[in-house]
Amino acid sequence: MAGFSGRGQNPVPVEDVGAPSRGAAPGRLSAPVLVARSQELAALTACVESAPAIAVVEGEAGVGKTRLVTELMASRSAAGRLALVGQCHPLRDPFPLGPVVEALRGVGHRAARLSLSPLAGALRPLLPELADHLPPPPDPLADPRMERHRLWRAVVELLGSVGAAVVVLEDLHWADEATAEFLVFLATQLPPNVVLVVTWRPADIPSASPLPALAARPSGSTMVVRVALAPLAPADVKALVQSILASDAISDEFIAYLHERTAGIPFAVEEVLRLLQDRRDLVRWEGRWARRGLDRLEVPAAIRESIGERVARLADGPRQLVEAAAVLGEPADEALLGAVAGLPAARANAALVGALAAALLQETRDGHYGFRHALATDAVYATIPGPTRRRLHQRAARAMEKDDGQASPAQLARHCKEGGQPLKWVRHAQAAAASAAALGDHGAATAFLLDALSARRLPATTRGEVTLELSIAALHALDHGDAVAAVAAAVEDPALPAELRGKLAFNLGSLLHQAGDASGSRRAIAVAVPRLDQQPALRALAMSALASPWVVEGHVDEHLDWLDRADALATEHPEDDIGAALRANRAAVLLAVGSPVSIGSTPEPPPPGATGWDLQEWVRTCTNMAVNDAYLGRYGQARRWVSEAMRASESLGYDRLAGSLRATELVVRWATGEWSGLAEEAAVLENDALDVPSTSQAAVVRGLVELAGGHVEEAVARLAEAAERAKRCGAIPTMGMACAGLARVRLSRGEDGEARAVALRALGIVAAKGVWAWAADIAPVAVEALVACGERAEAAEWAQHFDAGLKGREAPAAAAAALHCRALVAAAFGQADAVGILGAAEKAWAALPRPYDAALVAETRGRVLLNSDREAGATALFDALAGFRSLGAAWDEARLRQELRRRHVALPQQFRGGRRSYDDELSPREREVIELAGGGASSAQIAKRLFLSPRTVDHHIERALPKLGLSSRKELVAARQAAEAETAADGSSKIG
């Protein structure tokens, strides 16, 4: 149901949160493949193949320099070359030539085979590990400059003697002066077989360093390649995340937000994913990866340390300005930055120049300055001491409040919150929520108000006012789980007036209804009714909501009583404009229970020129009528209501009930046998719908189509879960559909007792509710299960209850089902008119039309007739077989074919002629697969044996199992073992 009347009755999603497919391993998550760097890797590869050569890889922290070099060293081009790798470290007093010495240690035992001149002995003090393989040290020189020159020449000689080599020196922005000067020297006389690869961050290289000239001074024969790595574009971030998570189901919303937070820096993306996974914030929502709590994300340690190091090198003025930018959180002009930093104009200008020179801030648009990405903002913000932060936030609030309304309420709310000004914070948060709601962003409005409620020591009047606004905003939002708890707490708050608590209780009921908690919704609204004495309109709406029968608790008579009380109250207060909503609710309730009064009382559409709210109410009314007509078996009328609702929705631009309308269409298509593409469409809606009843309907339809198609195990799991969801949200007819499918599976397996239990649990809920119009799906299979268990008297009793419950009701599907139940009982007792009643039930189902149910009755009629008139029985069974085939009900077709073989009934030509399709027989390939699977082989093992893909193997098994009358691999293995024990003399297997 689309919900009872009340402003803001809109559906919300319920997360089905599961663990990621890849386990949460400690440490960093890395992509198994290099993403979006193929051109850069090709350039480096060409460089390695063209020694002597120099490759400079530059880019900001985390952009992927090391990963690119690692891929290079693992490439075929680098194979066979000695890898000498050194690393600079962020030390206060770095060791001279530290990364070069670290790289040369990689020569190792090869030094023993090298032919070195006495010059190489100068390396002994630097490389004690190689001392035994180096010439004796030369005599010291008096001039330190000459000593240094000799040492540099010795390094060049050692590099030249090792043969083909790649020297990798990383993070040269931390290099000491001696290292930088040596590398410039090396570039002019690089040995012929050596490739020098260096990485650095351009923004962190000291201004006086000679390193930038490294690639500008090579000898004429040396190739030079400069690779500047840029952050990833959103599409590349998506490819990176898909690679890391080994899944293609990544939501675009998640990628957009992740790119915004990380600016496309690969290391930041990987670290963010690791943090999310460690915190179990990386979740799967109905098959799609999504984000949860990304706003509260910590800055990865490597990013935080890199930025902190750069901030520490700033002078006081630039540092103050950078801290002001972090507190503001968004790009700002020079005047605002200076005001927040507390700097006069002249000093602010100089400080801004310094911050830009350090590449901590950048000009994001004309005259506005900020950080490159949100992680940098957060990293700097985290370094600011608490008292300083509060002072900066207070300055920001004052400066922005003076800005003649240019600042947004959201910004002001944040600064007042962090500046320790709770009442101003709440006022601005309310304004921010109102602005967000006006733009249709009800999720943001909900978040602002929830945040405001966390302010300490709020006056009760303010707290109540904010909570009421929250309850209204959350009704329109997509996710209001925290809002439910906040509103529920306020309902029980004795400091709030009873009247306000009544409003809150009513809105809480609406929230719980949207969240799929029908029972909780009903309890909350029952609490609201006595507290709304002074608000008769709202009280009448609450009573009308309690009239909705779509909840497990309560009898239909109780619901109808609430309906009358609501109408009476509205009659006493005609000045309140709620008549249209109450009339729509009344029509929906009466239609739901099959009251003949409702059949001729069609709700009237709003007049021309009606307001948006009136049109929304009309869409809701049409949606409710469509759902009820679909479950009553009035399929043509249900389709007309769906069409009208969609037309009105499109004209209004209101799509909040689109999921419910699509779900109703699915139910109608299932019932009327329009199954082509139905499972696929149901799967899409199951993932996309925002309300629990719609996802439950989609899941049930999908499960029933899967069952009919022979995917039994998947269908059973889906139907069992959907039945529980439907029960919780009060969708009793949906639950009945699911349980009917589950019970049929049990009956087909000979598990009659289990089938009886499943069916009677659902039928018992219908009986307790007293809405027998909802028993159309579950009653026949319940009676069939009772008969199978030998409980004919109880089956007859239930059939009589069903008949009695339908007296005075207009419910075509339930009427056909009641006739079906009477026929099953008559057949069980061997009554002479059983065949005639079965024929009448078959015609009743077919007239609706419900061809699948008609085929099931034809099958029963055929079984009964076989005992007395074999030819007529066979004809009826062939009719059933044709019905199953036309629908694509492969499971039922295979099940019936197996029974026909068991009863030695030969199939007519139309079921055997034409192109060989193997029908109920195993194809040669299916036979091969089944033989192996029956022996316990896995899909992967079978795929390898038969040169197939595992998916193709699974497909063959899914098609073959129904032909064998089996529903799982476990049953297949057991049947194989039993058959082997009875193997015929020729050794052929009796399976298949």
PDB file of C-alpha atoms in Angstrom, residues 317-437:
ATOM      1  CA  GLY A 317      51.331  34.476   8.602  1.00  0.00           C
ATOM      2  CA  PRO A 318      50.849  31.838   5.869  1.00  0.00           C
ATOM      3  CA  ARG A 319      50.178  29.193   8.526  1.00  0.00           C
ATOM      4  CA  GLN A 320      47.448  31.317  10.119  1.00  0.00           C
ATOM      5  CA  LEU A 321      45.863  31.872   6.739  1.00  0.00           C
ATOM      6  CA  VAL A 322      46.004  28.152   5.892  1.00  0.00           C
ATOM      7  CA  GLU A 323      44.353  27.349   9.225  1.00  0.00           C
ATOM      8  CA  ALA A 324      41.640  29.912   8.483  1.00  0.00           C
ATOM      9  CA  ALA A 325      41.035  28.253   5.104  1.00  0.00           C
ATOM     10  CA  ALA A 326      40.724  24.862   6.834  1.00  0.00           C
ATOM     11  CA  VAL A 327      38.188  26.234   9.322  1.00  0.00           C
ATOM     12  CA  LEU A 328      36.119  27.819   6.550  1.00  0.00           C
ATOM     13  CA  GLY A 329      36.184  24.512   4.675  1.00  0.00           C
ATOM     14  CA  GLU A 330      35.215  26.111   1.362  1.00  0.00           C
ATOM     15  CA  PRO A 331      37.050  28.481  -1.003  1.00  0.00           C
ATOM     16  CA  ALA A 332      36.931  32.059   0.247  1.00  0.00           C
ATOM     17  CA  ASP A 333      38.179  35.456  -0.882  1.00  0.00           C
ATOM     18  CA  GLU A 334      41.187  37.196   0.587  1.00  0.00           C
ATOM     19  CA  ALA A 335      39.138  39.487   2.820  1.00  0.00           C
ATOM     20  CA  LEU A 336      37.273  36.620   4.535  1.00  0.00           C
ATOM     21  CA  LEU A 337      40.430  34.552   4.930  1.00  0.00           C
ATOM     22  CA  GLY A 338      42.187  37.523   6.523  1.00  0.00           C
ATOM     23  CA  ALA A 339      39.265  38.261   8.832  1.00  0.00           C
ATOM     24  CA  VAL A 340      39.104  34.681  10.091  1.00  0.00           C
ATOM     25  CA  ALA A 341      42.884  34.516  10.485  1.00  0.00           C
ATOM     26  CA  GLY A 342      42.838  37.826  12.386  1.00  0.00           C
ATOM     27  CA  LEU A 343      45.332  39.453   9.998  1.00  0.00           C
ATOM     28  CA  PRO A 344      45.190  43.029   8.710  1.00  0.00           C
ATOM     29  CA  ALA A 345      44.831  43.431   4.960  1.00  0.00           C
ATOM     30  CA  ALA A 346      48.543  43.914   4.166  1.00  0.00           C
ATOM     31  CA  ARG A 347      49.654  40.926   6.225  1.00  0.00           C
ATOM     32  CA  ALA A 348      46.806  38.814   4.849  1.00  0.00           C
ATOM     33  CA  ASN A 349      47.957  39.520   1.309  1.00  0.00           C
ATOM     34  CA  ALA A 350      51.540  38.517   2.071  1.00  0.00           C
ATOM     35  CA  ALA A 351      50.370  35.441   3.945  1.00  0.00           C
ATOM     36  CA  LEU A 352      48.211  34.398   0.992  1.00  0.00           C
ATOM     37  CA  VAL A 353      51.171  34.709  -1.372  1.00  0.00           C
ATOM     38  CA  GLY A 354      53.180  32.468   0.936  1.00  0.00           C
ATOM     39  CA  ALA A 355      50.447  29.855   1.184  1.00  0.00           C
ATOM     40  CA  LEU A 356      50.083  29.774  -2.604  1.00  0.00           C
ATOM     41  CA  ALA A 357      53.861  29.498  -3.073  1.00  0.00           C
ATOM     42  CA  ALA A 358      53.895  26.483  -0.740  1.00  0.00           C
ATOM     43  CA  ALA A 359      51.156  24.913  -2.910  1.00  0.00           C
ATOM     44  CA  LEU A 360      48.952  24.397   0.141  1.00  0.00           C
ATOM     45  CA  LEU A 361      46.268  26.711  -1.204  1.00  0.00           C
ATOM     46  CA  GLN A 362      45.297  27.317  -4.796  1.00  0.00           C
ATOM     47  CA  GLU A 363      43.010  29.733  -6.600  1.00  0.00           C
ATOM     48  CA  THR A 364      39.877  27.685  -7.170  1.00  0.00           C
ATOM     49  CA  ARG A 365      37.998  30.421  -9.012  1.00  0.00           C
ATOM     50  CA  ASP A 366      38.381  34.121  -9.564  1.00  0.00           C
ATOM     51  CA  GLY A 367      39.521  35.672  -6.300  1.00  0.00           C
ATOM     52  CA  HIS A 368      38.722  32.624  -4.148  1.00  0.00           C
ATOM     53  CA  TYR A 369      41.285  30.347  -2.561  1.00  0.00           C
ATOM     54  CA  GLY A 370      41.102  26.916  -0.974  1.00  0.00           C
ATOM     55  CA  PHE A 371      42.610  23.442  -0.752  1.00  0.00           C
ATOM     56  CA  ARG A 372      42.790  21.040  -3.681  1.00  0.00           C
ATOM     57  CA  HIS A 373      40.741  18.367  -1.955  1.00  0.00           C
ATOM     58  CA  ALA A 374      38.713  17.739   1.158  1.00  0.00           C
ATOM     59  CA  LEU A 375      41.326  15.441   2.708  1.00  0.00           C
ATOM     60  CA  ALA A 376      43.844  18.287   2.741  1.00  0.00           C
ATOM     61  CA  THR A 377      41.266  20.521   4.407  1.00  0.00           C
ATOM     62  CA  ASP A 378      40.610  17.902   7.058  1.00  0.00           C
ATOM     63  CA  ALA A 379      44.310  17.210   7.602  1.00  0.00           C
ATOM     64  CA  VAL A 380      45.087  20.859   8.360  1.00  0.00           C
ATOM     65  CA  TYR A 381      41.936  21.250  10.445  1.00  0.00           C
ATOM     66  CA  ALA A 382      43.003  18.333  12.636  1.00  0.00           C
ATOM     67  CA  THR A 383      46.287  20.081  13.518  1.00  0.00           C
ATOM     68  CA  ILE A 384      44.605  23.210  14.921  1.00  0.00           C
ATOM     69  CA  PRO A 385      44.365  23.199  18.745  1.00  0.00           C
ATOM     70  CA  GLY A 386      40.822  23.154  20.127  1.00  0.00           C
ATOM     71  CA  PRO A 387      40.766  26.670  21.656  1.00  0.00           C
ATOM     72  CA  THR A 388      42.212  28.115  18.461  1.00  0.00           C
ATOM     73  CA  ARG A 389      39.603  26.296  16.362  1.00  0.00           C
ATOM     74  CA  ARG A 390      36.742  27.670  18.462  1.00  0.00           C
ATOM     75  CA  ARG A 391      38.111  31.197  18.152  1.00  0.00           C
ATOM     76  CA  LEU A 392      38.489  30.857  14.377  1.00  0.00           C
ATOM     77  CA  HIS A 393      34.943  29.509  14.019  1.00  0.00           C
ATOM     78  CA  GLN A 394      33.578  32.407  16.058  1.00  0.00           C
ATOM     79  CA  ARG A 395      35.435  34.864  13.813  1.00  0.00           C
ATOM     80  CA  ALA A 396      34.076  33.063  10.756  1.00  0.00           C
ATOM     81  CA  ALA A 397      30.486  33.289  12.031  1.00  0.00           C
ATOM     82  CA  ARG A 398      30.814  36.998  12.825  1.00  0.00           C
ATOM     83  CA  ALA A 399      32.405  37.816   9.481  1.00  0.00           C
ATOM     84  CA  MET A 400      29.870  35.813   7.508  1.00  0.00           C
ATOM     85  CA  GLU A 401      26.862  37.215   9.411  1.00  0.00           C
ATOM     86  CA  LYS A 402      28.037  40.696   8.414  1.00  0.00           C
ATOM     87  CA  ASP A 403      28.162  39.622   4.777  1.00  0.00           C
ATOM     88  CA  ASP A 404      24.626  40.852   4.106  1.00  0.00           C
ATOM     89  CA  GLY A 405      23.070  37.440   3.657  1.00  0.00           C
ATOM     90  CA  GLN A 406      25.719  36.066   1.311  1.00  0.00           C
ATOM     91  CA  ALA A 407      26.680  33.220   3.658  1.00  0.00           C
ATOM     92  CA  SER A 408      24.516  30.096   3.618  1.00  0.00           C
ATOM     93  CA  PRO A 409      22.639  29.030   6.761  1.00  0.00           C
ATOM     94  CA  ALA A 410      24.495  25.710   6.618  1.00  0.00           C
ATOM     95  CA  GLN A 411      27.868  27.450   6.863  1.00  0.00           C
ATOM     96  CA  LEU A 412      26.678  29.651   9.710  1.00  0.00           C
ATOM     97  CA  ALA A 413      25.240  26.635  11.547  1.00  0.00           C
ATOM     98  CA  ARG A 414      28.561  24.824  11.338  1.00  0.00           C
ATOM     99  CA  HIS A 415      30.621  27.776  12.569  1.00  0.00           C
ATOM    100  CA  CYS A 416      28.247  28.492  15.439  1.00  0.00           C
ATOM    101  CA  LYS A 417      28.270  24.822  16.410  1.00  0.00           C
ATOM    102  CA  GLU A 418      32.066  24.542  16.421  1.00  0.00           C
ATOM    103  CA  GLY A 419      32.384  27.982  17.982  1.00  0.00           C
ATOM    104  CA  GLY A 420      30.380  26.903  21.029  1.00  0.00           C
ATOM    105  CA  GLN A 421      27.203  28.959  20.364  1.00  0.00           C
ATOM    106  CA  PRO A 422      24.389  26.372  20.605  1.00  0.00           C
ATOM    107  CA  LEU A 423      21.298  28.585  20.308  1.00  0.00           C
ATOM    108  CA  LYS A 424      22.643  30.395  17.257  1.00  0.00           C
ATOM    109  CA  TRP A 425      23.701  27.033  15.851  1.00  0.00           C
ATOM    110  CA  VAL A 426      20.154  25.639  16.162  1.00  0.00           C
ATOM    111  CA  ARG A 427      18.595  28.754  14.628  1.00  0.00           C
ATOM    112  CA  HIS A 428      20.892  28.581  11.620  1.00  0.00           C
ATOM    113  CA  ALA A 429      20.392  24.783  11.340  1.00  0.00           C
ATOM    114  CA  GLN A 430      16.626  25.282  11.130  1.00  0.00           C
ATOM    115  CA  ALA A 431      17.122  27.857   8.384  1.00  0.00           C
ATOM    116  CA  ALA A 432      19.489  25.489   6.566  1.00  0.00           C
ATOM    117  CA  ALA A 433      16.936  22.681   6.798  1.00  0.00           C
ATOM    118  CA  ALA A 434      14.203  24.910   5.409  1.00  0.00           C
ATOM    119  CA  SER A 435      16.435  25.926   2.484  1.00  0.00           C
ATOM    120  CA  ALA A 436      17.332  22.303   1.744  1.00  0.00           C
ATOM    121  CA  ALA A 437      13.691  21.211   1.876  1.00  0.00           C
TER     122      ALA A 437
END
